[in-house]
Coordinates of C-alpha atoms in Angstrom, one line a residue:
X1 CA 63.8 124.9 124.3
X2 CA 67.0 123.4 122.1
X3 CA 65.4 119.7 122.7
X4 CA 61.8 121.2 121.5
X5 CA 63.5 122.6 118.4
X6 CA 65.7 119.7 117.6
X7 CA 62.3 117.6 118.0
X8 CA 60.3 119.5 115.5
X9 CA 63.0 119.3 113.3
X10 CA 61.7 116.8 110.5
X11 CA 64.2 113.8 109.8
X12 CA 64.4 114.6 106.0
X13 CA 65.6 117.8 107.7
X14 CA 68.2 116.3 110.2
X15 CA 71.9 116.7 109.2
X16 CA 73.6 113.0 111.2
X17 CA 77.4 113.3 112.4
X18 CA 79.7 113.2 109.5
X19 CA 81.2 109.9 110.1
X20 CA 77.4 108.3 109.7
X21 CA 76.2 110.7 106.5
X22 CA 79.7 109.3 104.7
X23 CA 78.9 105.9 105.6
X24 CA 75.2 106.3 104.6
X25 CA 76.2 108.4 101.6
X26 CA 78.2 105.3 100.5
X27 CA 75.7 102.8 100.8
X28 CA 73.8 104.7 98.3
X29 CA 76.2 105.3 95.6
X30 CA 76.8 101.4 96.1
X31 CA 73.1 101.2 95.3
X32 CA 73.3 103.1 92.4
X33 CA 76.9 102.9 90.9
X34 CA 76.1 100.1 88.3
X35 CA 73.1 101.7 86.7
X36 CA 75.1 104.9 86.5
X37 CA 77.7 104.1 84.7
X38 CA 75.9 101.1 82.7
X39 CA 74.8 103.9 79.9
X40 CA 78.2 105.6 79.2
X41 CA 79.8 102.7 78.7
X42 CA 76.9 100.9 76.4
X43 CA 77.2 104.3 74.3
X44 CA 81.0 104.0 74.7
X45 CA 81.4 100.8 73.4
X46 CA 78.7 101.3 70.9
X47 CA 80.9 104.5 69.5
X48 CA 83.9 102.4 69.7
X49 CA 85.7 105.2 72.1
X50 CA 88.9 103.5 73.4
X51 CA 89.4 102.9 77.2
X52 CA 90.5 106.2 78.2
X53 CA 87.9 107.8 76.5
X54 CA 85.1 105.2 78.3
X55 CA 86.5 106.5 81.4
X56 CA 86.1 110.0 80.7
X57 CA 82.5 109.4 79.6
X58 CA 81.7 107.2 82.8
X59 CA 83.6 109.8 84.8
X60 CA 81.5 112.6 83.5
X61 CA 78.5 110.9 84.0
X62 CA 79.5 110.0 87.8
X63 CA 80.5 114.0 87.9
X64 CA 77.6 115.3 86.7
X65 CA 75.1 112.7 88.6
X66 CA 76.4 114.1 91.8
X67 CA 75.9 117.5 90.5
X68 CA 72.4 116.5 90.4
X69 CA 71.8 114.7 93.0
X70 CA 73.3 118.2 95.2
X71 CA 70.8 120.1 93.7
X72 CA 68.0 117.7 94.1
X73 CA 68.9 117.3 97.6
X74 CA 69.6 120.7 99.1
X75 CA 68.1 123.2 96.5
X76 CA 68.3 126.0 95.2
X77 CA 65.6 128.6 95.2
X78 CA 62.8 126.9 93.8
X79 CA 65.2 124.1 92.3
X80 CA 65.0 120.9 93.9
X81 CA 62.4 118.3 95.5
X82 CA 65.0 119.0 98.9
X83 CA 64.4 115.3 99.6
X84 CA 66.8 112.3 100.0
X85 CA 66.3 111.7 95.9
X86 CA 69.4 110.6 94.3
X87 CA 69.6 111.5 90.3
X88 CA 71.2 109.8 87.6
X89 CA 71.9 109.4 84.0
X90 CA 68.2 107.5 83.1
X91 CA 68.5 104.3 81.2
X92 CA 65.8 105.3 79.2
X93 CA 67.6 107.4 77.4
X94 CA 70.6 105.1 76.3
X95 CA 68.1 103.3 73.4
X96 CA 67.4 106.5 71.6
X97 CA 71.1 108.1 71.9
X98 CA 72.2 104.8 70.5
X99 CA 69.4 105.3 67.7
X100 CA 71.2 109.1 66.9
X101 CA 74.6 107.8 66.9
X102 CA 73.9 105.5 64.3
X103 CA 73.0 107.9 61.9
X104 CA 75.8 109.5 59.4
X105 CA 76.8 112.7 60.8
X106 CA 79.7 114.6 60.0
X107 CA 81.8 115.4 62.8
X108 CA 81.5 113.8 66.6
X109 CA 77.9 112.3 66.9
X110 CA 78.0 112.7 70.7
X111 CA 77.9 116.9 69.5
X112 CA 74.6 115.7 68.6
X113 CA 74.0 114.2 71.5
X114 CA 74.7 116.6 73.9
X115 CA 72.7 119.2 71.5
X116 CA 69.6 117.7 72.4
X117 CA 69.8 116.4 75.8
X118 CA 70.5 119.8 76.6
X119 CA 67.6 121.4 74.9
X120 CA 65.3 118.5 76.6
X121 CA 66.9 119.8 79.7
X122 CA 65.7 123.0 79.4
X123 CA 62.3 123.0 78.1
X124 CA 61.6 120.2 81.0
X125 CA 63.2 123.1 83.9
X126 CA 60.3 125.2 81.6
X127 CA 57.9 122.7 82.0
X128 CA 58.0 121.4 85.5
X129 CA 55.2 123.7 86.8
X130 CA 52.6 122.6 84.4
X131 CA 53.6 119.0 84.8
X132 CA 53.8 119.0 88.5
X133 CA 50.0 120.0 88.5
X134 CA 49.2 115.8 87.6
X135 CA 49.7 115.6 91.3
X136 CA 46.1 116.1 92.2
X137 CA 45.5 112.6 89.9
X138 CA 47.1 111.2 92.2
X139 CA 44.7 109.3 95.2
X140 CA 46.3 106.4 97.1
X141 CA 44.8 103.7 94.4
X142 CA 47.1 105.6 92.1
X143 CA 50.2 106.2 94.4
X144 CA 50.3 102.8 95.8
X145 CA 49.9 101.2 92.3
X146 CA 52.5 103.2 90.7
X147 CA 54.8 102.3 93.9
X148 CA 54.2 98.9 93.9
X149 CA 54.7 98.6 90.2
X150 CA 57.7 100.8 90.6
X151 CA 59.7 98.2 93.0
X152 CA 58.0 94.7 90.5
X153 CA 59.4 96.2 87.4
X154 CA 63.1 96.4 89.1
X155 CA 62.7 93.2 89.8
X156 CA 64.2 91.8 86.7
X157 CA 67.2 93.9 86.8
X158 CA 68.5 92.4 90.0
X159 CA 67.4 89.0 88.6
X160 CA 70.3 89.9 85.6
X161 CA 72.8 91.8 87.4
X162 CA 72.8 87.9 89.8
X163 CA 72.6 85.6 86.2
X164 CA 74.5 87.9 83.5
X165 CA 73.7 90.2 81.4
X166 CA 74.7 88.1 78.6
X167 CA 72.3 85.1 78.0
X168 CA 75.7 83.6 75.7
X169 CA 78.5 84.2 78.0
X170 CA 79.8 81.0 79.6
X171 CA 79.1 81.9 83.0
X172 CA 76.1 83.3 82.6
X173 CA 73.2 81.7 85.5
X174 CA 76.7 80.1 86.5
X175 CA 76.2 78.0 90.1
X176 CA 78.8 80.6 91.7
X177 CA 76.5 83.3 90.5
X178 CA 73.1 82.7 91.3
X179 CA 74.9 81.1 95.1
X180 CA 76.8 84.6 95.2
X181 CA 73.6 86.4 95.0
X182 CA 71.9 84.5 97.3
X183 CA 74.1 84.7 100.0
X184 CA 74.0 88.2 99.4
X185 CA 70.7 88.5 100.3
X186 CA 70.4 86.0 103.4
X187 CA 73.8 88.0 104.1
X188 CA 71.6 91.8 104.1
X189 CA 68.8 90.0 105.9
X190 CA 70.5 88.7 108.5
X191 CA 72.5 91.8 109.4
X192 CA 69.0 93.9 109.6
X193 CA 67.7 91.1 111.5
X194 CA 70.4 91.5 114.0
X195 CA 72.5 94.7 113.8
X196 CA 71.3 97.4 115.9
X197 CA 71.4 101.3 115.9
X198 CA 74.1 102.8 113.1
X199 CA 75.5 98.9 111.9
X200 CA 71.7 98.1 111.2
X201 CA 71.6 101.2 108.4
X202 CA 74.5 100.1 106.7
X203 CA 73.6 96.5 106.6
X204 CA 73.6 97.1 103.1
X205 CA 76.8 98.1 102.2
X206 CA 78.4 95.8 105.1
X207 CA 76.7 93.0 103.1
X208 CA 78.2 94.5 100.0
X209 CA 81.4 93.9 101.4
X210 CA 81.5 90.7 102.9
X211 CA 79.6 89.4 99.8
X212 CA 82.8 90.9 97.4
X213 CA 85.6 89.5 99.8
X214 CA 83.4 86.2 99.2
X215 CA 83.3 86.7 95.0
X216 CA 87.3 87.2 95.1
X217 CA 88.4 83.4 95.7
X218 CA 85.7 82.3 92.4
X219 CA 87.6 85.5 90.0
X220 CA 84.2 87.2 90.1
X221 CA 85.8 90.4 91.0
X222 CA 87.1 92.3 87.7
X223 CA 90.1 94.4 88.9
X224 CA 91.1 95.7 85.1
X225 CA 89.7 99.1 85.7
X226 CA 93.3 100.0 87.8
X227 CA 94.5 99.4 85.0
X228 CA 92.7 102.3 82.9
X229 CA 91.8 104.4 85.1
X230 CA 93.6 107.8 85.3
X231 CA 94.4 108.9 88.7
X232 CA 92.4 112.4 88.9
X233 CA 90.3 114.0 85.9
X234 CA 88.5 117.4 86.2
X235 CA 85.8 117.3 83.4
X236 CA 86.0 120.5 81.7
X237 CA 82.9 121.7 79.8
X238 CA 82.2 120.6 75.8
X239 CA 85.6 118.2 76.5
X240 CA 83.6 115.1 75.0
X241 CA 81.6 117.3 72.6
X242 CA 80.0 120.8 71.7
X243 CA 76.5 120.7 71.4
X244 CA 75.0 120.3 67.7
X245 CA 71.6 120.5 67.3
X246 CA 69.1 118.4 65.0
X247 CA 65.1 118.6 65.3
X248 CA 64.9 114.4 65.2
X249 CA 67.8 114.0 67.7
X250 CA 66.0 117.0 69.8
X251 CA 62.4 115.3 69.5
X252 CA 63.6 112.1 70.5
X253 CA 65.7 113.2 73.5
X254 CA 62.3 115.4 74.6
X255 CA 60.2 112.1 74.6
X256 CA 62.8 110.5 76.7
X257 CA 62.5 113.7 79.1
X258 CA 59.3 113.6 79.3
X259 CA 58.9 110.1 80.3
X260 CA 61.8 110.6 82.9
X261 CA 59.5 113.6 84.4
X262 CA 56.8 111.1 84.4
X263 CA 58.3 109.0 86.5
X264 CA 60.4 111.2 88.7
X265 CA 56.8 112.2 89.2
X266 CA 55.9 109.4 90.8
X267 CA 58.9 108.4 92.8
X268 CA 58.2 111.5 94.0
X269 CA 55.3 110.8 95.4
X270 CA 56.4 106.9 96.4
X271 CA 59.2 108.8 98.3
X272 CA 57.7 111.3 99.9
X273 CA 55.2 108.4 101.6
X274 CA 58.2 106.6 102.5
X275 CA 59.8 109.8 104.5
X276 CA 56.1 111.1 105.6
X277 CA 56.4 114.4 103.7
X278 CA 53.8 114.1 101.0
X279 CA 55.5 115.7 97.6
X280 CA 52.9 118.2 97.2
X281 CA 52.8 120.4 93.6
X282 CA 54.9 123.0 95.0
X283 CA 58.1 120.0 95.8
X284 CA 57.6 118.0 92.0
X285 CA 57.9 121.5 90.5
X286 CA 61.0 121.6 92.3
X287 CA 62.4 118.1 91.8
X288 CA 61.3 118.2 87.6
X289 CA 62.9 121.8 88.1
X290 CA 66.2 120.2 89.3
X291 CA 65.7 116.9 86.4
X292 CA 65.8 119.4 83.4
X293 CA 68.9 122.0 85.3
X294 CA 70.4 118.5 85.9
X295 CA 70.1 117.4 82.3
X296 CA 71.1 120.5 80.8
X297 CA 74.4 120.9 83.0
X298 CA 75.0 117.2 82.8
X299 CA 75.0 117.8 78.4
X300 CA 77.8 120.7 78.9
X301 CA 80.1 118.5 80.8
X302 CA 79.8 115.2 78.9
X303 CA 76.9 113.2 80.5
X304 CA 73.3 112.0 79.6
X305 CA 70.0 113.0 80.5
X306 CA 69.2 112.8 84.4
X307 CA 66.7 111.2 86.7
X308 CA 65.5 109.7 89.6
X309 CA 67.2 106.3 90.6
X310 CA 64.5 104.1 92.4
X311 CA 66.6 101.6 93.8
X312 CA 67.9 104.6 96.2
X313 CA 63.9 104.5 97.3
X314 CA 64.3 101.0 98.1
X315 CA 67.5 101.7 100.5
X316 CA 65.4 105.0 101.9
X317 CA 62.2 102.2 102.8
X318 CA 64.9 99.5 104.1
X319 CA 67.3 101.5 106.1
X320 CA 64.5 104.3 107.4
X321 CA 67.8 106.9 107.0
X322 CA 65.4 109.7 106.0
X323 CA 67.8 112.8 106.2
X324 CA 67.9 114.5 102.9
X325 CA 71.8 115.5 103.5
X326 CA 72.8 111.8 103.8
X327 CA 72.0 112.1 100.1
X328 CA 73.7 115.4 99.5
X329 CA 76.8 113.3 101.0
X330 CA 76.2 110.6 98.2
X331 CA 76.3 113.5 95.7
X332 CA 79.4 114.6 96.8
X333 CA 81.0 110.8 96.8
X334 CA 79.6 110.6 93.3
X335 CA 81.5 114.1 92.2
X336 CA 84.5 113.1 94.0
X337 CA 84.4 109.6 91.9
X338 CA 83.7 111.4 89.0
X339 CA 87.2 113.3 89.4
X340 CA 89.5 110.5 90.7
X341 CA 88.1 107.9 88.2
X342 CA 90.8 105.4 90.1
X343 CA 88.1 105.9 93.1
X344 CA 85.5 104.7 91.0
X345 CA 87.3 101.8 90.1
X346 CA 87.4 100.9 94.0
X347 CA 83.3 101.2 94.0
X348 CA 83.2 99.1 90.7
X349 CA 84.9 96.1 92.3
X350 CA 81.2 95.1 93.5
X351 CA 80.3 92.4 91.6
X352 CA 77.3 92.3 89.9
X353 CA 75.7 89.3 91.3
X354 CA 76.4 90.4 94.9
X355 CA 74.9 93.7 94.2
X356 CA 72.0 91.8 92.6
X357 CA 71.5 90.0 95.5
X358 CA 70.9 92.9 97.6
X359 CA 69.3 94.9 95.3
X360 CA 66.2 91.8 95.7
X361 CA 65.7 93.3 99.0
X362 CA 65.9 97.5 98.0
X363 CA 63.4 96.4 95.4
X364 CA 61.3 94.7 96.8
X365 CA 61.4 97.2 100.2
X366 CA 59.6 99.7 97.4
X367 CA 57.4 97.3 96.4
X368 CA 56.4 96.7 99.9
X369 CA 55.9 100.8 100.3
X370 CA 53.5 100.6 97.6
X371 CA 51.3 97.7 99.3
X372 CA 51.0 99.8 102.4
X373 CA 50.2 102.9 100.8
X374 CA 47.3 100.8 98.8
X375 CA 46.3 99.9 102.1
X376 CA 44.9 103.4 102.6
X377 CA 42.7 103.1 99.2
X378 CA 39.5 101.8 99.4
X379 CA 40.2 98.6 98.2
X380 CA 36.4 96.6 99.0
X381 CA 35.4 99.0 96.1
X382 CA 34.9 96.8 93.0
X383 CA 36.0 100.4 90.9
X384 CA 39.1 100.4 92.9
X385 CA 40.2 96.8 92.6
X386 CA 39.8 97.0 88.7
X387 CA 42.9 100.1 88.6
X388 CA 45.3 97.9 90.4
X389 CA 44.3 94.9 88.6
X390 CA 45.1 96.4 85.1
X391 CA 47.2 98.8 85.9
X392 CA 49.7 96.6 87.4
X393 CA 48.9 94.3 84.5
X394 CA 49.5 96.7 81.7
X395 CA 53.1 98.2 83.8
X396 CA 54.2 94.5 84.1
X397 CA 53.5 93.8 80.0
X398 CA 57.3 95.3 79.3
X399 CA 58.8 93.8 82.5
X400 CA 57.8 90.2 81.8
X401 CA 58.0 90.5 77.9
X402 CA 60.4 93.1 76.9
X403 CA 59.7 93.1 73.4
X404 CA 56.3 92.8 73.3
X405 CA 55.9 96.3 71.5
X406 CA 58.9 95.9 68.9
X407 CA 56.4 96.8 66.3
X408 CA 55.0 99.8 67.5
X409 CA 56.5 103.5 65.9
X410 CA 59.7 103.7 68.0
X411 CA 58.4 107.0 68.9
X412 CA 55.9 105.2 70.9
X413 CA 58.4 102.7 72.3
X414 CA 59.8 105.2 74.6
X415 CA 56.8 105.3 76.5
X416 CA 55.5 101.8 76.3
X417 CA 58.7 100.4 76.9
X418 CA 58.5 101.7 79.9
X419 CA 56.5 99.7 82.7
X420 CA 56.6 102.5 85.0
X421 CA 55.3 105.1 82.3
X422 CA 52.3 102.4 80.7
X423 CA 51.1 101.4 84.6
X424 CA 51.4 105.1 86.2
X425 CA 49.3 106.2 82.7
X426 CA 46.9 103.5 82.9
X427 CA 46.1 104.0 86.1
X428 CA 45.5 107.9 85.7
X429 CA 43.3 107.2 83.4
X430 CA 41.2 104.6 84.9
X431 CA 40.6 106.5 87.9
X432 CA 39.7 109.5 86.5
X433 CA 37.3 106.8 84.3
X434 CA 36.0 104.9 87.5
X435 CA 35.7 108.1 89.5
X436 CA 33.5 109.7 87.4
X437 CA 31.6 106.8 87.1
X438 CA 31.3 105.9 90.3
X439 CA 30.4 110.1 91.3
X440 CA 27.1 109.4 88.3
X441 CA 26.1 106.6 90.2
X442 CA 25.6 107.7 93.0
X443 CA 24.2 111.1 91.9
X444 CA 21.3 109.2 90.5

């Protein structure tokens, strides 16, 4: 009877030995680290906060990231997707928060900030039931383009994290780089070629380290955060800033949530194809319900607006660890970075073209997902091939040419700036066109 239980247990469901979930709960901050504490310390340095006070900001938003990512991941009442969906502060939102600190205010602009990240937070927690009903638009043609186009459009950011992110720096596309990253990646698919049982899930972050022991001899591993990072910090709420409220700031930081919903929407979905639990209406009210809690908790304690990270998809597809509490663990290992900032600096010694490297395969392992869920759409339909052929077209305008709508209303830019957003919008639409199309034909 106790083997017949254990059996119908789903693996989203399964809690692994604690040894394993901290091993696989490391392997996903790993993933993740570098986008989440890229924002606060754009923002940071575009404020000109000093070095202690970038480490508070990128504390609080490692703290409050694992606060989301625990109630994403194990719920609460009808609060979280309860699947293995790690959240994060959104890069999305770092363009228009740079946009409101620019303007003259009188006092700590990040007030303003927090003011309407916080108010985004909650009307999205408001919202989440109404938005979660743009599941039923969602057919396979839809779900694997949006996939697909979700793992192309991270392409380019392991490209950069391998080159540079600064086209002028002198090492930027530097030989040791781009030979870094690659042996990085034959490095990851090597050890899932041969590593078996747990080694072969944590052939990620076993490449990770072997490819950082391999930067150190080159200098490619910055050790300077030891030397400004405080030992232990508990982020105390309104510490960074007391939310101040302005309608512009508020509008703007409500676009940004509601493109964040749009595609937490559909990494959803991806994920829940990935782990074979379809994210039905019921689970994205949930998960959008957890995004806008997240948000508004992450604005009292100092951090940005939260999301879903879809690189952590890409290590769900490529290491098949589907247990929801393995990401519960990453939560946790992001809150505990988040109060011993000297931890984090351990995690941040990763360089960025070995994570780059590896993060070719997590990307492209999403991608992949999205091929074989298009594999279930009825692709020998002429209607059908014409919504992945522009869809994927129109998502990959902002990927290839990132400034390709620099003079559209900046409003606007927060949607079309985002491939996800355009592609997962264009294909919507030109389903429900085709469909309808497709249901007069053959009426008559």
């Amino acid at each position: 009877m106790a083997l017949e239980e254990a059996a119908a247990v789903h693996p989203v469901d399964k809690i692994p030995p604690p040894p394993k979930m901290a091993a696989f709960g490391l392997q996903h901050v790993a993933a993740m680290y570098a986008g989440v504490v890229a924002p606060p310390l754009i923002i940071g340095e575009s404020l000109g906060l000093s070095a202690v006070q970038r480490t508070l900001l990128i504390g609080a938003s490692l703290f409050t990231a694992g606060l989301a990512t625990l109630l994403q991941s194990l719920g609460i009442w009808r609060i979280g997707a309860r699947l293995p969906f790690v959240n994060g502060v959104t890069f999305g939102s770092v363009a228009p928060i740079l946009a409101i600190v620019a303007q003259p205010v009188s006092g700590n602009p990040l007030s303003v900030v927090y003011g309407a990240v916080l108010i985004a937070g909650v009307l999205a927690f408001l919202a989440a039931p109404f938005f979660s009903r743009l599941v039923r638009f969602f057919p396979p043609v839809v779900n694997g383009t949006v996939i697909t186009l979700i793992g192309l459009s991270l392409m380019p950011v392991g490209i950069k994290w391998i080159a540079g992110q600064n086209q002028s720096a002198p090492d930027y596309g530097s030989p040791a780089r781009i030979v870094l990253g690659a042996v990085t990646l034959v490095l990851v698919l090597l050890l899932n070629r041969f590593l078996k049982g747990f080694w072969n899930r944590i052939a990620l972050l076993i490449g990770l380290l072997i490819g950082t022991l391999l930067a150190w001899p080159f200098g490619l591993v910055d050790t300077s955060t030891f030397e400004q990072a405080p030992v232990f910090h508990l982020p105390m709420p309104f510490e960074l800033g007391t939310p101040s409220f302005s309608v512009s700031a508020t509008l703007s930081m409500c676009v940004v949530m509601l493109v964040a919903m749009m595609e937490s929407t559909a990494d959803m979905i991806a994920l829940g194809e990935i782990v074979d639990r379809p994210a039905d209406e019921s689970t994205i009210a949930a998960g959008l319900r957890a995004d806008g809690a997240g948000s508004a908790i992450s604005a009292l304690f100092g951090g940005f607006t939260c999301s879903a990270f879809a690189q952590n998809i890409g290590l769900v597809a490529l290491t098949r660890v589907r247990s929801r509490f393995v990401v519960a663990a990453a939560g946790g290992i992001l809150v505990l970075l988040g109060l011993f900032p000297i931890a984090g600096a351990m995690v941040s010694l990763v360089p960025q073209p070995v994570l780059g490297g590896a993060a070719l395969v997590l990307f492209g392992s999403v991608a992949a997902s999205g091929i074989r869920t298009l594999g279930r759409a009825d692709l020998g339909d002429p209607f059908q091939q014409l919504i992945v052929a522009a869809s994927l077209g129109i998502g990959l305008i902002p990927v290839v040419q990132p400034e390709f709508y620099e003079h559209a209303p900046a409003a606007l830019r927060t949607v079309l700036d985002s491939g996800i957003s355009t592609g997962c919008l264009a294909a919507l639409v030109l389903n429900l066109l085709f469909s309808r199309r497709k249901a007069a034909a053959e009426a008559s």
